[in-house]
PDB file of C-alpha atoms in Angstrom:
ATOM      1  CA  UNK A   1      55.525 -45.580 -36.125  1.00 44.00           C
ATOM      2  CA  UNK A   2      56.424 -46.333 -32.534  1.00 46.00           C
ATOM      3  CA  UNK A   3      60.136 -45.811 -33.119  1.00 51.00           C
ATOM      4  CA  UNK A   4      59.347 -42.508 -34.805  1.00 89.00           C
ATOM      5  CA  UNK A   5      57.320 -41.349 -31.816  1.00 97.00           C
ATOM      6  CA  UNK A   6      60.180 -42.128 -29.457  1.00 97.00           C
ATOM      7  CA  UNK A   7      62.519 -40.196 -31.741  1.00 97.00           C
ATOM      8  CA  UNK A   8      60.162 -37.199 -31.734  1.00 98.00           C
ATOM      9  CA  UNK A   9      60.041 -37.214 -27.938  1.00 98.00           C
ATOM     10  CA  UNK A  10      63.837 -37.385 -27.694  1.00 98.00           C
ATOM     11  CA  UNK A  11      64.097 -34.508 -30.185  1.00 98.00           C
ATOM     12  CA  UNK A  12      61.530 -32.523 -28.150  1.00 98.00           C
ATOM     13  CA  UNK A  13      63.549 -32.867 -24.940  1.00 98.00           C
ATOM     14  CA  UNK A  14      66.924 -32.316 -26.588  1.00 98.00           C
ATOM     15  CA  UNK A  15      65.625 -29.103 -28.166  1.00 98.00           C
ATOM     16  CA  UNK A  16      64.128 -27.926 -24.862  1.00 98.00           C
ATOM     17  CA  UNK A  17      67.385 -28.553 -22.990  1.00 98.00           C
ATOM     18  CA  UNK A  18      69.345 -26.753 -25.754  1.00 98.00           C
ATOM     19  CA  UNK A  19      66.836 -23.845 -25.835  1.00 98.00           C
ATOM     20  CA  UNK A  20      66.669 -24.505 -29.593  1.00 98.00           C
ATOM     21  CA  UNK A  21      63.122 -23.224 -29.983  1.00 98.00           C
ATOM     22  CA  UNK A  22      62.967 -23.703 -33.759  1.00 98.00           C
ATOM     23  CA  UNK A  23      63.806 -27.385 -33.320  1.00 98.00           C
ATOM     24  CA  UNK A  24      61.359 -27.595 -30.425  1.00 98.00           C
ATOM     25  CA  UNK A  25      58.550 -26.021 -32.483  1.00 98.00           C
ATOM     26  CA  UNK A  26      59.276 -28.479 -35.303  1.00 98.00           C
ATOM     27  CA  UNK A  27      58.146 -31.355 -33.030  1.00 98.00           C
ATOM     28  CA  UNK A  28      54.750 -29.726 -32.308  1.00 98.00           C
ATOM     29  CA  UNK A  29      51.395 -29.879 -34.024  1.00 98.00           C
ATOM     30  CA  UNK A  30      49.998 -26.356 -34.671  1.00 98.00           C
ATOM     31  CA  UNK A  31      47.063 -27.315 -32.448  1.00 98.00           C
ATOM     32  CA  UNK A  32      49.091 -28.867 -29.645  1.00 98.00           C
ATOM     33  CA  UNK A  33      47.354 -28.921 -26.252  1.00 98.00           C
ATOM     34  CA  UNK A  34      49.434 -29.129 -23.082  1.00 98.00           C
ATOM     35  CA  UNK A  35      47.872 -30.042 -19.733  1.00 98.00           C
ATOM     36  CA  UNK A  36      49.037 -30.322 -16.130  1.00 98.00           C
ATOM     37  CA  UNK A  37      46.194 -32.383 -14.637  1.00 98.00           C
ATOM     38  CA  UNK A  38      47.417 -31.782 -11.078  1.00 97.00           C
ATOM     39  CA  UNK A  39      46.828 -28.016 -11.349  1.00 97.00           C
ATOM     40  CA  UNK A  40      44.173 -28.097 -14.135  1.00 98.00           C
ATOM     41  CA  UNK A  41      46.472 -25.885 -16.232  1.00 98.00           C
ATOM     42  CA  UNK A  42      46.074 -25.967 -19.987  1.00 98.00           C
ATOM     43  CA  UNK A  43      47.974 -24.273 -22.816  1.00 98.00           C
ATOM     44  CA  UNK A  44      46.459 -24.392 -26.309  1.00 98.00           C
ATOM     45  CA  UNK A  45      48.304 -23.973 -29.601  1.00 98.00           C
ATOM     46  CA  UNK A  46      51.932 -23.983 -30.697  1.00 98.00           C
ATOM     47  CA  UNK A  47      52.568 -20.277 -30.146  1.00 98.00           C
ATOM     48  CA  UNK A  48      51.210 -20.283 -26.597  1.00 98.00           C
ATOM     49  CA  UNK A  49      53.064 -23.490 -25.821  1.00 98.00           C
ATOM     50  CA  UNK A  50      56.339 -22.094 -27.157  1.00 98.00           C
ATOM     51  CA  UNK A  51      55.848 -19.052 -24.951  1.00 98.00           C
ATOM     52  CA  UNK A  52      55.136 -21.292 -21.941  1.00 98.00           C
ATOM     53  CA  UNK A  53      58.458 -23.044 -22.495  1.00 97.00           C
ATOM     54  CA  UNK A  54      60.597 -20.063 -23.417  1.00 96.00           C
ATOM     55  CA  UNK A  55      59.308 -18.034 -20.443  1.00 95.00           C
ATOM     56  CA  UNK A  56      59.126 -20.878 -17.925  1.00 94.00           C
ATOM     57  CA  UNK A  57      60.722 -19.588 -14.723  1.00 93.00           C
ATOM     58  CA  UNK A  58      64.151 -20.702 -13.567  1.00 93.00           C
ATOM     59  CA  UNK A  59      67.361 -22.044 -15.053  1.00 94.00           C
ATOM     60  CA  UNK A  60      65.957 -25.519 -15.496  1.00 96.00           C
ATOM     61  CA  UNK A  61      67.660 -28.544 -17.008  1.00 98.00           C
ATOM     62  CA  UNK A  62      66.144 -31.796 -18.129  1.00 98.00           C
ATOM     63  CA  UNK A  63      67.625 -35.249 -18.630  1.00 98.00           C
ATOM     64  CA  UNK A  64      65.705 -38.068 -20.310  1.00 98.00           C
ATOM     65  CA  UNK A  65      65.686 -41.281 -18.267  1.00 98.00           C
ATOM     66  CA  UNK A  66      63.339 -43.419 -20.332  1.00 97.00           C
ATOM     67  CA  UNK A  67      61.062 -43.186 -23.377  1.00 97.00           C
ATOM     68  CA  UNK A  68      58.361 -45.652 -24.382  1.00 97.00           C
ATOM     69  CA  UNK A  69      56.297 -45.320 -27.549  1.00 96.00           C
ATOM     70  CA  UNK A  70      53.475 -47.012 -29.355  1.00 94.00           C
ATOM     71  CA  UNK A  71      51.339 -46.321 -32.422  1.00 93.00           C
ATOM     72  CA  UNK A  72      49.389 -43.515 -30.702  1.00 94.00           C
ATOM     73  CA  UNK A  73      52.089 -41.676 -28.815  1.00 96.00           C
ATOM     74  CA  UNK A  74      54.773 -41.999 -26.204  1.00 98.00           C
ATOM     75  CA  UNK A  75      55.723 -41.394 -22.609  1.00 98.00           C
ATOM     76  CA  UNK A  76      58.884 -40.112 -21.010  1.00 98.00           C
ATOM     77  CA  UNK A  77      60.399 -40.123 -17.557  1.00 98.00           C
ATOM     78  CA  UNK A  78      62.760 -37.208 -17.078  1.00 98.00           C
ATOM     79  CA  UNK A  79      64.886 -35.810 -14.287  1.00 98.00           C
ATOM     80  CA  UNK A  80      64.245 -32.086 -14.048  1.00 97.00           C
ATOM     81  CA  UNK A  81      66.650 -29.864 -12.125  1.00 97.00           C
ATOM     82  CA  UNK A  82      66.005 -26.237 -11.207  1.00 94.00           C
ATOM     83  CA  UNK A  83      68.102 -24.447  -8.622  1.00 90.00           C
ATOM     84  CA  UNK A  84      68.909 -27.090  -6.036  1.00 91.00           C
ATOM     85  CA  UNK A  85      65.689 -29.006  -6.615  1.00 94.00           C
ATOM     86  CA  UNK A  86      65.571 -32.327  -8.468  1.00 96.00           C
ATOM     87  CA  UNK A  87      62.207 -33.661  -9.603  1.00 96.00           C
ATOM     88  CA  UNK A  88      60.928 -36.542 -11.700  1.00 98.00           C
ATOM     89  CA  UNK A  89      58.643 -35.604 -14.580  1.00 98.00           C
ATOM     90  CA  UNK A  90      56.338 -38.052 -16.321  1.00 98.00           C
ATOM     91  CA  UNK A  91      54.888 -36.967 -19.661  1.00 98.00           C
ATOM     92  CA  UNK A  92      52.339 -38.719 -21.826  1.00 98.00           C
ATOM     93  CA  UNK A  93      52.326 -37.702 -25.477  1.00 98.00           C
ATOM     94  CA  UNK A  94      49.706 -38.211 -28.171  1.00 98.00           C
ATOM     95  CA  UNK A  95      50.854 -37.657 -31.746  1.00 97.00           C
ATOM     96  CA  UNK A  96      48.881 -36.434 -34.747  1.00 97.00           C
ATOM     97  CA  UNK A  97      48.795 -38.152 -38.147  1.00 95.00           C
ATOM     98  CA  UNK A  98      52.027 -36.393 -39.141  1.00 95.00           C
ATOM     99  CA  UNK A  99      53.791 -37.759 -36.074  1.00 96.00           C
ATOM    100  CA  UNK A 100      53.879 -34.350 -34.360  1.00 97.00           C
ATOM    101  CA  UNK A 101      53.069 -33.791 -30.699  1.00 98.00           C
ATOM    102  CA  UNK A 102      49.323 -33.092 -30.468  1.00 98.00           C
ATOM    103  CA  UNK A 103      48.779 -33.564 -26.719  1.00 98.00           C
ATOM    104  CA  UNK A 104      51.085 -33.448 -23.724  1.00 98.00           C
ATOM    105  CA  UNK A 105      49.988 -34.546 -20.266  1.00 98.00           C
ATOM    106  CA  UNK A 106      52.615 -33.457 -17.760  1.00 98.00           C
ATOM    107  CA  UNK A 107      52.796 -35.063 -14.289  1.00 98.00           C
ATOM    108  CA  UNK A 108      54.985 -34.019 -11.345  1.00 98.00           C
ATOM    109  CA  UNK A 109      54.809 -36.471  -8.443  1.00 98.00           C
ATOM    110  CA  UNK A 110      56.104 -35.073  -5.142  1.00 96.00           C
ATOM    111  CA  UNK A 111      57.554 -36.955  -2.175  1.00 95.00           C
ATOM    112  CA  UNK A 112      55.110 -37.968   0.576  1.00 95.00           C
ATOM    113  CA  UNK A 113      55.215 -39.912   3.823  1.00 96.00           C
ATOM    114  CA  UNK A 114      54.554 -43.632   3.714  1.00 96.00           C
ATOM    115  CA  UNK A 115      51.003 -44.189   5.040  1.00 94.00           C
ATOM    116  CA  UNK A 116      51.025 -45.976   8.413  1.00 96.00           C
ATOM    117  CA  UNK A 117      48.433 -48.525   7.309  1.00 94.00           C
ATOM    118  CA  UNK A 118      50.839 -50.110   4.832  1.00 94.00           C
ATOM    119  CA  UNK A 119      54.049 -49.751   6.850  1.00 96.00           C
ATOM    120  CA  UNK A 120      54.019 -53.500   7.617  1.00 96.00           C
ATOM    121  CA  UNK A 121      54.002 -54.281   3.880  1.00 97.00           C
ATOM    122  CA  UNK A 122      57.010 -52.315   2.641  1.00 97.00           C
ATOM    123  CA  UNK A 123      60.600 -51.433   3.521  1.00 97.00           C
ATOM    124  CA  UNK A 124      62.223 -48.033   3.110  1.00 97.00           C
ATOM    125  CA  UNK A 125      65.407 -47.574   1.091  1.00 95.00           C
ATOM    126  CA  UNK A 126      67.788 -44.827   0.073  1.00 82.00           C
TER     127      UNK A 126
ATOM    128  CA  UNK B   1      57.812 -58.228 -27.745  1.00 44.00           C
ATOM    129  CA  UNK B   2      56.270 -54.830 -27.204  1.00 46.00           C
ATOM    130  CA  UNK B   3      52.723 -56.059 -27.835  1.00 51.00           C
ATOM    131  CA  UNK B   4      53.353 -58.884 -25.371  1.00 89.00           C
ATOM    132  CA  UNK B   5      54.462 -56.442 -22.688  1.00 97.00           C
ATOM    133  CA  UNK B   6      51.294 -54.416 -23.108  1.00 97.00           C
ATOM    134  CA  UNK B   7      49.278 -57.630 -22.825  1.00 97.00           C
ATOM    135  CA  UNK B   8      51.099 -58.579 -19.622  1.00 98.00           C
ATOM    136  CA  UNK B   9      50.365 -55.187 -18.093  1.00 98.00           C
ATOM    137  CA  UNK B  10      46.688 -55.432 -19.025  1.00 98.00           C
ATOM    138  CA  UNK B  11      46.572 -58.933 -17.514  1.00 98.00           C
ATOM    139  CA  UNK B  12      48.311 -57.625 -14.356  1.00 98.00           C
ATOM    140  CA  UNK B  13      45.690 -54.914 -13.844  1.00 98.00           C
ATOM    141  CA  UNK B  14      42.724 -57.100 -14.786  1.00 98.00           C
ATOM    142  CA  UNK B  15      43.855 -59.716 -12.270  1.00 98.00           C
ATOM    143  CA  UNK B  16      44.390 -57.082  -9.555  1.00 98.00           C
ATOM    144  CA  UNK B  17      40.930 -55.617 -10.114  1.00 98.00           C
ATOM    145  CA  UNK B  18      39.396 -59.132 -10.065  1.00 98.00           C
ATOM    146  CA  UNK B  19      41.418 -60.127  -6.930  1.00 98.00           C
ATOM    147  CA  UNK B  20      42.521 -63.135  -8.994  1.00 98.00           C
ATOM    148  CA  UNK B  21      45.843 -63.527  -7.201  1.00 98.00           C
ATOM    149  CA  UNK B  22      46.915 -66.641  -9.080  1.00 98.00           C
ATOM    150  CA  UNK B  23      46.546 -64.772 -12.367  1.00 98.00           C
ATOM    151  CA  UNK B  24      48.280 -61.760 -10.842  1.00 98.00           C
ATOM    152  CA  UNK B  25      51.213 -63.878  -9.629  1.00 98.00           C
ATOM    153  CA  UNK B  26      51.520 -65.405 -13.100  1.00 98.00           C
ATOM    154  CA  UNK B  27      52.503 -61.978 -14.498  1.00 98.00           C
ATOM    155  CA  UNK B  28      55.367 -61.556 -11.986  1.00 98.00           C
ATOM    156  CA  UNK B  29      59.010 -62.542 -12.050  1.00 98.00           C
ATOM    157  CA  UNK B  30      59.997 -64.453  -8.856  1.00 98.00           C
ATOM    158  CA  UNK B  31      62.468 -61.641  -8.163  1.00 98.00           C
ATOM    159  CA  UNK B  32      60.095 -58.753  -8.881  1.00 98.00           C
ATOM    160  CA  UNK B  33      61.012 -55.488  -7.171  1.00 98.00           C
ATOM    161  CA  UNK B  34      58.313 -52.869  -6.567  1.00 98.00           C
ATOM    162  CA  UNK B  35      59.195 -49.282  -5.692  1.00 98.00           C
ATOM    163  CA  UNK B  36      57.299 -46.121  -4.769  1.00 98.00           C
ATOM    164  CA  UNK B  37      59.993 -43.482  -5.356  1.00 98.00           C
ATOM    165  CA  UNK B  38      57.916 -40.757  -3.680  1.00 97.00           C
ATOM    166  CA  UNK B  39      58.008 -42.562  -0.312  1.00 97.00           C
ATOM    167  CA  UNK B  40      61.197 -44.619  -0.888  1.00 98.00           C
ATOM    168  CA  UNK B  41      59.154 -47.776  -0.279  1.00 98.00           C
ATOM    169  CA  UNK B  42      60.389 -51.023  -1.758  1.00 98.00           C
ATOM    170  CA  UNK B  43      58.960 -54.549  -1.814  1.00 98.00           C
ATOM    171  CA  UNK B  44      61.231 -57.381  -2.977  1.00 98.00           C
ATOM    172  CA  UNK B  45      60.138 -60.743  -4.333  1.00 98.00           C
ATOM    173  CA  UNK B  46      56.899 -62.243  -5.599  1.00 98.00           C
ATOM    174  CA  UNK B  47      55.621 -63.452  -2.234  1.00 98.00           C
ATOM    175  CA  UNK B  48      56.119 -60.110  -0.519  1.00 98.00           C
ATOM    176  CA  UNK B  49      54.627 -58.274  -3.476  1.00 98.00           C
ATOM    177  CA  UNK B  50      51.573 -60.537  -3.522  1.00 98.00           C
ATOM    178  CA  UNK B  51      51.107 -59.840   0.178  1.00 98.00           C
ATOM    179  CA  UNK B  52      51.441 -56.102  -0.450  1.00 98.00           C
ATOM    180  CA  UNK B  53      48.627 -56.301  -2.984  1.00 97.00           C
ATOM    181  CA  UNK B  54      46.327 -58.721  -1.185  1.00 96.00           C
ATOM    182  CA  UNK B  55      46.611 -56.769   2.093  1.00 95.00           C
ATOM    183  CA  UNK B  56      46.635 -53.264   0.608  1.00 94.00           C
ATOM    184  CA  UNK B  57      44.166 -51.218   2.677  1.00 93.00           C
ATOM    185  CA  UNK B  58      40.766 -50.176   1.370  1.00 93.00           C
ATOM    186  CA  UNK B  59      38.194 -51.377  -1.150  1.00 94.00           C
ATOM    187  CA  UNK B  60      40.165 -50.060  -4.102  1.00 96.00           C
ATOM    188  CA  UNK B  61      39.300 -50.335  -7.771  1.00 98.00           C
ATOM    189  CA  UNK B  62      41.492 -49.698 -10.757  1.00 98.00           C
ATOM    190  CA  UNK B  63      40.677 -48.847 -14.377  1.00 98.00           C
ATOM    191  CA  UNK B  64      43.316 -48.847 -17.106  1.00 98.00           C
ATOM    192  CA  UNK B  65      43.342 -45.624 -19.137  1.00 98.00           C
ATOM    193  CA  UNK B  66      46.379 -46.205 -21.320  1.00 97.00           C
ATOM    194  CA  UNK B  67      49.223 -48.671 -21.813  1.00 97.00           C
ATOM    195  CA  UNK B  68      52.418 -48.104 -23.793  1.00 97.00           C
ATOM    196  CA  UNK B  69      55.059 -50.777 -24.290  1.00 96.00           C
ATOM    197  CA  UNK B  70      58.444 -51.241 -25.872  1.00 94.00           C
ATOM    198  CA  UNK B  71      61.087 -53.955 -25.981  1.00 93.00           C
ATOM    199  CA  UNK B  72      62.178 -53.373 -22.359  1.00 94.00           C
ATOM    200  CA  UNK B  73      58.883 -52.856 -20.601  1.00 96.00           C
ATOM    201  CA  UNK B  74      55.736 -50.804 -20.465  1.00 98.00           C
ATOM    202  CA  UNK B  75      53.928 -48.006 -18.687  1.00 98.00           C
ATOM    203  CA  UNK B  76      50.334 -47.605 -17.640  1.00 98.00           C
ATOM    204  CA  UNK B  77      48.094 -44.742 -16.628  1.00 98.00           C
ATOM    205  CA  UNK B  78      45.294 -45.929 -14.377  1.00 98.00           C
ATOM    206  CA  UNK B  79      42.406 -44.362 -12.516  1.00 98.00           C
ATOM    207  CA  UNK B  80      42.429 -45.678  -8.967  1.00 97.00           C
ATOM    208  CA  UNK B  81      39.361 -45.273  -6.768  1.00 97.00           C
ATOM    209  CA  UNK B  82      39.258 -45.948  -3.038  1.00 94.00           C
ATOM    210  CA  UNK B  83      36.389 -44.727  -0.869  1.00 89.00           C
ATOM    211  CA  UNK B  84      35.400 -41.412  -2.382  1.00 91.00           C
ATOM    212  CA  UNK B  85      38.927 -40.621  -3.586  1.00 94.00           C
ATOM    213  CA  UNK B  86      39.923 -40.797  -7.256  1.00 96.00           C
ATOM    214  CA  UNK B  87      43.623 -40.734  -8.134  1.00 96.00           C
ATOM    215  CA  UNK B  88      45.740 -41.175 -11.229  1.00 98.00           C
ATOM    216  CA  UNK B  89      48.452 -43.807 -11.015  1.00 98.00           C
ATOM    217  CA  UNK B  90      51.419 -43.975 -13.361  1.00 98.00           C
ATOM    218  CA  UNK B  91      53.424 -47.198 -13.406  1.00 98.00           C
ATOM    219  CA  UNK B  92      56.622 -48.002 -15.244  1.00 98.00           C
ATOM    220  CA  UNK B  93      57.327 -51.687 -15.787  1.00 98.00           C
ATOM    221  CA  UNK B  94      60.532 -53.474 -16.724  1.00 98.00           C
ATOM    222  CA  UNK B  95      60.150 -57.054 -17.924  1.00 97.00           C
ATOM    223  CA  UNK B  96      62.572 -59.972 -17.573  1.00 97.00           C
ATOM    224  CA  UNK B  97      63.653 -62.235 -20.434  1.00 95.00           C
ATOM    225  CA  UNK B  98      60.508 -64.348 -19.995  1.00 95.00           C
ATOM    226  CA  UNK B  99      58.315 -61.269 -20.399  1.00 96.00           C
ATOM    227  CA  UNK B 100      57.347 -61.235 -16.720  1.00 97.00           C
ATOM    228  CA  UNK B 101      57.216 -58.117 -14.571  1.00 98.00           C
ATOM    229  CA  UNK B 102      60.668 -57.694 -13.005  1.00 98.00           C
ATOM    230  CA  UNK B 103      60.423 -54.076 -11.812  1.00 98.00           C
ATOM    231  CA  UNK B 104      57.500 -51.798 -11.043  1.00 98.00           C
ATOM    232  CA  UNK B 105      57.935 -48.092 -10.381  1.00 98.00           C
ATOM    233  CA  UNK B 106      54.672 -46.717  -9.021  1.00 98.00           C
ATOM    234  CA  UNK B 107      53.935 -42.964  -9.095  1.00 98.00           C
ATOM    235  CA  UNK B 108      51.013 -41.109  -7.487  1.00 98.00           C
ATOM    236  CA  UNK B 109      50.880 -37.442  -8.459  1.00 98.00           C
ATOM    237  CA  UNK B 110      48.689 -35.292  -6.205  1.00 96.00           C
ATOM    238  CA  UNK B 111      46.889 -32.045  -7.026  1.00 95.00           C
ATOM    239  CA  UNK B 112      48.745 -28.810  -6.281  1.00 95.00           C
ATOM    240  CA  UNK B 113      48.198 -25.090  -6.714  1.00 96.00           C
ATOM    241  CA  UNK B 114      49.387 -23.460  -9.917  1.00 96.00           C
ATOM    242  CA  UNK B 115      52.585 -21.525  -9.082  1.00 94.00           C
ATOM    243  CA  UNK B 116      52.045 -17.767  -9.329  1.00 96.00           C
ATOM    244  CA  UNK B 117      55.160 -17.251 -11.462  1.00 94.00           C
ATOM    245  CA  UNK B 118      53.646 -19.109 -14.382  1.00 95.00           C
ATOM    246  CA  UNK B 119      50.035 -17.953 -14.010  1.00 96.00           C
ATOM    247  CA  UNK B 120      50.442 -15.637 -17.023  1.00 96.00           C
ATOM    248  CA  UNK B 121      51.429 -18.608 -19.199  1.00 97.00           C
ATOM    249  CA  UNK B 122      48.509 -21.013 -18.620  1.00 97.00           C
ATOM    250  CA  UNK B 123      44.747 -21.142 -18.302  1.00 97.00           C
ATOM    251  CA  UNK B 124      42.776 -23.221 -15.815  1.00 97.00           C
ATOM    252  CA  UNK B 125      40.113 -25.650 -16.952  1.00 95.00           C
ATOM    253  CA  UNK B 126      37.630 -28.077 -15.420  1.00 83.00           C
TER     254      UNK B 126
END
């Protein structure tokens, strides 16, 4: 099952990048729930989630960096580009019994300053 | 291998929470590299990484919410508590040939306001 879940996640992102919304919908459970815990946003159901993606603002592009999967679901790290901005996205997926995406938890970590109280413990690179 | 990698990650977190630094060190490759991409911090080598953890500021506690693993590594979602603050941590692990932690990529997403241009596409919960 774990290989299947990774394949579903790769198909999900490939369809999103291609704006192939039929292929994208085919990866989703009818009752899919999407959450952005950082904003407390939630989108419930395949139709609403398709609309969220098709109408999402900006000419965004997504590249898959890494996918991990197990018997329950999967996670992906992606590089998301919109305008001149480049962000890392981390998604956790839970699949239903048919192997379709039942839950998506979408995380967007932003840059921050290294806290002074651990500056003696780390170096800076890049 | 993938089950082993999940076990190593669970042992890593259990040892960190218990401040059992011998057990923690036993999960690490001698050449482990730890990175916080959001701050560009890096810590290289087992000794430096042990010091980073043993001297990390605050009376922190960590609970493992979810672990996924594959042949290359693993990821974890944890709930990290320090003082009154509760944060979600997302870690990506890459293991060496001995199944020890060779790379850690540590992500700390922070709450943010829902962007106005997608407010018509989501609900807020919680």
